[in-house]
Amino acid sequence: MSVVTRFAPSPTGRLHVGNLRTAIHNWLWARRNGGRFILRIDDTDRERSNEAHVDAIRDDLAWLGLDVDEVHRQSARFDRYEAALERLAADGRAYRAYETAQELELKRKVLLGRGMPPVYDRAALALGEAEHRRLEAEGRRPHWRFRLDHDRPIEWQDLVRGPQHLDPGLLSDPVIRREDGSWLYMLPSVIDDIDMAVSHVVRGEDHVTNTGLQLQMFEALGARPPDFAHEALLVGSEGKLSKRLGSLGVDAMRESGTEPIALMAKLARIGTSLPVDPVIDPTPLIESFDFATFGRAPARFDLDELESLNARIVHLLPWERVRERLPVGMGAADWEAIRPNLRRVADAADWWDILHGHVEKAAQEEDRPLLVAAAEATAAIDWADPPWPQLVSRLKSETGRTGKALFLPLRRALTGRDSGPEMAALLPLIGREETIARFRAAAG
Ligand code: GLU
């Protein structure tokens, strides 16, 4: 069986970490198996769907490195849905109903009041042709329901949740088409999965009940259903899916300087038994991807953890991967010296300014003799060899200073800061003349 997965967002907003995680898992599974990854735009709801969001979704997936093999749009497939509905109606698996939302709500309340499950009573199934004509003559338009088979238990082996069982008698026949002719998500998704030969449906566990209903739709349409994997939901570090987190958009991540591979590394692995490792390309994520590692408990997403993972990944990125985002002239040696101090690639510019800009930080009175000595020692040492160890050993013996008392004033004089990249790496980048000049300036 060839593996085909699909990511099926509704274009009603920007992607956020929750649905991005689903996209990543679908992509990883397709790539792991040499299969195809489909982007399906669920735009049956024309009013809420927005072309700008479609573009943004495609752009965000591209930014993340999720290459898409096929793109489909539900809005281009209404003929297919129409044909399938006709077939289901002819087979007695779809029927027209006329109850208004208020009428249905009343029925629900009555059932709940009697302590019974609020399942639709199928009153519309009993309507004859004459009654349909009468209702339509009154100006009522029908909506369509899918008739569940109550005699067949719904069962499947979920790739994450294990054996699943639902009692169809406890479920209402789902509405599949509204009275205005628009489609609800449920049936079109099944038709698409059949037509696009989708082998695995990977989505959040909020869809578990839908899967039960949809399995019967696959059967009613004479198709073998795909395998299902329902992943536990994503929650914030405080335990609930906070509003902020739920709406944490990819756009915000991009702006904050998060590397796409950091987001992928994090979202691929949280909620699984595998460690969240700093990786610089997706290969290890693809190779290790396995639904058996997915846990049932909600996956916790913590922004601080993402930031520190991002930093660890930045420390590993080779110059070739970032050169276009670095200040003009910043070479591989500069990058390697600076990289261990960065949390984001963009921060390299600050260090570049420090290396090449104007640093003016007058030393404290008691450090001035040290800096006078440092300027002289810098001029005296052999710059063909690594300069920093030579400078340090001279100053130790000349001044008797060691540790912080020695290093901090030198660092401040050269960088204007109390911490930063290894001085041994920085010194050759600042260069002999500039080093002497900075020591002298600080000595006053
Ligand atoms: N458009 C649906 C959603 O975003 C797709 C669900 C599915 O993957 O089948 O929830």
PDB file of C-alpha atoms and ligand atoms in Angstrom, residues 6-11 19 22 26 40-43 74 185 189-190 193 201-204 206-207 210 214 228, ligand 1:
ATOM      1  CA  ARG A   6      -3.271  14.859   3.936  1.00  0.00           C
ATOM      2  CA  PHE A   7      -3.311  18.029   5.947  1.00  0.00           C
ATOM      3  CA  ALA A   8      -6.765  19.585   5.683  1.00  0.00           C
ATOM      4  CA  PRO A   9      -7.000  23.045   7.201  1.00  0.00           C
ATOM      5  CA  SER A  10     -10.009  25.289   6.827  1.00  0.00           C
ATOM      6  CA  PRO A  11      -8.720  28.624   5.531  1.00  0.00           C
ATOM      7  CA  ASN A  19      -2.643  22.490  13.465  1.00  0.00           C
ATOM      8  CA  THR A  22      -0.775  17.834  12.697  1.00  0.00           C
ATOM      9  CA  ASN A  26       1.304  13.944   8.290  1.00  0.00           C
ATOM     10  CA  ARG A  40      -6.381  19.832   1.100  1.00  0.00           C
ATOM     11  CA  ILE A  41      -8.014  23.184   1.587  1.00  0.00           C
ATOM     12  CA  ASP A  42     -11.336  22.635   3.366  1.00  0.00           C
ATOM     13  CA  ASP A  43     -13.080  25.648   1.927  1.00  0.00           C
ATOM     14  CA  GLN A  74     -12.976  21.276  -1.680  1.00  0.00           C
ATOM     15  CA  TYR A 185     -17.137  18.973   6.640  1.00  0.00           C
ATOM     16  CA  SER A 189     -13.809  14.756   3.709  1.00  0.00           C
ATOM     17  CA  VAL A 190     -14.667  11.077   3.219  1.00  0.00           C
ATOM     18  CA  ASP A 193     -10.067  10.661   1.176  1.00  0.00           C
ATOM     19  CA  VAL A 201      -5.748  10.118   8.416  1.00  0.00           C
ATOM     20  CA  VAL A 202      -3.675  11.781  11.109  1.00  0.00           C
ATOM     21  CA  ARG A 203      -5.540  14.374  13.132  1.00  0.00           C
ATOM     22  CA  GLY A 204      -6.403  15.553  16.626  1.00  0.00           C
ATOM     23  CA  ASP A 206     -11.225  15.939  18.888  1.00  0.00           C
ATOM     24  CA  HIS A 207     -12.132  14.079  15.681  1.00  0.00           C
ATOM     25  CA  ASN A 210     -16.274  12.039  13.577  1.00  0.00           C
ATOM     26  CA  GLN A 214     -17.048   8.652   8.766  1.00  0.00           C
ATOM     27  CA  PHE A 228      -6.562   6.525  11.582  1.00  0.00           C
TER      28      PHE A 228
HETATM   29  N1  GLU B   1     -10.839  20.779   8.158  1.00  0.00           N
HETATM   30  C1  GLU B   1     -10.858  19.821   9.219  1.00  0.00           C
HETATM   31  C2  GLU B   1     -10.270  20.452  10.464  1.00  0.00           C
HETATM   32  O1  GLU B   1      -9.484  21.370  10.326  1.00  0.00           O
HETATM   33  C3  GLU B   1     -10.065  18.614   8.807  1.00  0.00           C
HETATM   34  C4  GLU B   1     -10.131  17.473   9.752  1.00  0.00           C
HETATM   35  C5  GLU B   1      -9.506  16.249   9.123  1.00  0.00           C
HETATM   36  O2  GLU B   1      -8.282  16.153   9.119  1.00  0.00           O
HETATM   37  O3  GLU B   1     -10.218  15.401   8.617  1.00  0.00           O
HETATM   38  O4  GLU B   1     -10.601  20.083  11.570  1.00  0.00           O
END
